[in-house]
Amino acid sequence: MSAAVLSVAQSTAGQIVVGAQGLSVYSFAKDTKDSGTSSCTAGCATTWPPVTSTSATPTVSGVTGKVGTIPAANGKLQVTINGMPLYYYSKDQAAGDITGQGVGGVWYLVSPSGEMIKSAAGGY
């Protein structure tokens, strides 16, 4: 069995969804739910690389939101949760980093249920 593409970790913002290396995963408020496309392209995708999977049904652990995929610009599959594409932040260097939280007022950590976490500190 392959490693989970998404799992859940504890952070200073509460429980969040993380990727395979434990890096925090973000949602982009400018994306349209269930649109099947990402609004983050070109330079944006360099700073906010998509969370990708080689499988159309990514393996997850502890994530309760509905996980799926959409075609990514690089030919891979971008992982989605509740119809929203997921991203990493290039400035997060290690597991537990949440430096992308609230950037530009449009980038947010994702809760295990797939909701954007808009509070700076977790309300859990």
Short mmCIF file of C-alpha atoms in Angstrom, two decimals:
data_model
loop_
_atom_site.label_atom_id
_atom_site.label_comp_id
_atom_site.label_asym_id
_atom_site.label_seq_id
_atom_site.Cartn_x
_atom_site.Cartn_y
_atom_site.Cartn_z
CA MET A 1 0.00 0.00 0.00
CA SER A 2 1.34 3.44 -0.86
CA ALA A 3 1.89 6.15 1.70
CA ALA A 4 -1.01 8.51 2.32
CA VAL A 5 -0.98 11.54 0.02
CA LEU A 6 -2.81 13.50 2.73
CA SER A 7 -2.91 13.03 6.47
CA VAL A 8 -3.69 15.08 9.56
CA ALA A 9 -1.23 16.82 11.89
CA GLN A 10 -1.45 19.07 14.93
CA SER A 11 -0.29 22.67 14.44
CA THR A 12 -0.53 25.96 16.27
CA ALA A 13 -3.70 26.51 14.18
CA GLY A 14 -5.21 23.23 15.37
CA GLN A 15 -5.59 20.06 13.33
CA ILE A 16 -4.60 20.60 9.71
CA VAL A 17 -4.24 18.57 6.53
CA VAL A 18 -0.63 17.86 5.54
CA GLY A 19 1.00 16.30 2.52
CA ALA A 20 3.27 13.30 2.18
CA GLN A 21 6.33 14.89 3.81
CA GLY A 22 4.24 16.45 6.58
CA LEU A 23 4.19 19.82 4.83
CA SER A 24 1.12 21.98 5.43
CA VAL A 25 -1.52 22.03 2.70
CA TYR A 26 -3.41 25.18 1.71
CA SER A 27 -6.60 26.15 -0.10
CA PHE A 28 -6.85 29.21 -2.38
CA ALA A 29 -9.97 31.34 -1.77
CA LYS A 30 -9.96 32.45 -5.44
CA ASP A 31 -10.51 28.88 -6.66
CA THR A 32 -14.07 27.92 -7.53
CA LYS A 33 -15.39 24.84 -5.74
CA ASP A 34 -16.01 21.90 -8.12
CA SER A 35 -14.79 23.91 -11.15
CA GLY A 36 -12.24 21.22 -12.01
CA THR A 37 -9.54 23.83 -12.56
CA SER A 38 -6.98 25.73 -10.50
CA SER A 39 -6.88 29.54 -10.49
CA CYS A 40 -3.22 29.41 -9.43
CA THR A 41 -1.08 29.17 -12.57
CA ALA A 42 2.31 30.35 -13.89
CA GLY A 43 4.17 32.36 -11.22
CA CYS A 44 1.51 31.59 -8.64
CA ALA A 45 2.10 27.85 -9.09
CA THR A 46 5.83 28.37 -8.50
CA THR A 47 5.17 29.92 -5.09
CA TRP A 48 2.17 27.66 -4.39
CA PRO A 49 2.92 24.28 -6.05
CA PRO A 50 -0.05 21.96 -6.42
CA VAL A 51 -0.41 18.91 -4.20
CA THR A 52 -0.26 16.12 -6.77
CA SER A 53 -1.02 12.43 -6.90
CA THR A 54 -0.33 9.68 -9.40
CA SER A 55 -3.69 8.13 -8.53
CA ALA A 56 -7.17 9.49 -9.28
CA THR A 57 -8.15 8.16 -5.84
CA PRO A 58 -5.41 9.40 -3.48
CA THR A 59 -4.77 7.54 -0.24
CA VAL A 60 -5.58 9.62 2.84
CA SER A 61 -5.32 9.14 6.59
CA GLY A 62 -7.58 10.98 9.04
CA VAL A 63 -9.02 13.33 6.39
CA THR A 64 -12.82 13.34 6.47
CA GLY A 65 -13.47 15.79 3.62
CA LYS A 66 -14.21 14.38 0.15
CA VAL A 67 -10.87 13.88 -1.60
CA GLY A 68 -10.56 13.82 -5.38
CA THR A 69 -8.34 15.05 -8.21
CA ILE A 70 -8.38 17.46 -11.14
CA PRO A 71 -5.93 17.71 -14.07
CA ALA A 72 -2.85 19.77 -13.10
CA ALA A 73 -0.90 21.97 -15.49
CA ASN A 74 2.14 19.66 -15.27
CA GLY A 75 0.18 16.66 -16.56
CA LYS A 76 -0.21 15.16 -13.09
CA LEU A 77 -3.34 15.06 -10.98
CA GLN A 78 -3.89 17.86 -8.47
CA VAL A 79 -5.47 16.67 -5.24
CA THR A 80 -8.72 18.34 -4.17
CA ILE A 81 -10.73 18.30 -0.96
CA ASN A 82 -14.46 19.04 -1.12
CA GLY A 83 -13.90 20.17 -4.72
CA MET A 84 -11.17 22.70 -3.84
CA PRO A 85 -7.62 22.25 -5.25
CA LEU A 86 -4.82 21.91 -2.69
CA TYR A 87 -1.38 23.55 -2.64
CA TYR A 88 1.90 23.64 -0.76
CA TYR A 89 3.67 26.94 0.08
CA SER A 90 7.23 27.20 -1.21
CA LYS A 91 8.39 29.02 1.95
CA ASP A 92 7.30 26.15 4.23
CA GLN A 93 10.54 24.21 4.67
CA ALA A 94 9.66 21.60 7.27
CA ALA A 95 6.74 19.72 8.74
CA GLY A 96 4.83 22.04 11.06
CA ASP A 97 5.63 25.23 9.13
CA ILE A 98 2.44 27.22 8.47
CA THR A 99 3.99 30.39 7.03
CA GLY A 100 1.43 30.49 4.21
CA GLN A 101 -1.53 30.88 6.55
CA GLY A 102 -3.54 34.00 5.63
CA VAL A 103 -1.11 35.19 2.93
CA GLY A 104 -2.82 37.87 0.83
CA GLY A 105 -6.04 37.15 2.68
CA VAL A 106 -6.71 34.31 0.23
CA TRP A 107 -4.51 31.37 1.32
CA TYR A 108 -5.67 29.19 4.21
CA LEU A 109 -4.77 25.99 5.96
CA VAL A 110 -7.27 23.17 5.53
CA SER A 111 -9.05 21.34 8.34
CA PRO A 112 -9.50 17.53 8.19
CA SER A 113 -13.13 18.10 7.11
CA GLY A 114 -11.91 20.20 4.17
CA GLU A 115 -12.87 23.63 5.49
CA MET A 116 -10.54 26.62 5.22
CA ILE A 117 -9.12 27.57 8.63
CA LYS A 118 -9.46 31.35 8.67
CA SER A 119 -8.53 31.99 12.31
CA ALA A 120 -4.85 32.60 13.07
CA ALA A 121 -4.97 30.32 16.08
CA GLY A 122 -6.98 27.13 16.14
CA GLY A 123 -10.39 27.38 17.75
CA TYR A 124 -10.46 23.70 18.63
#
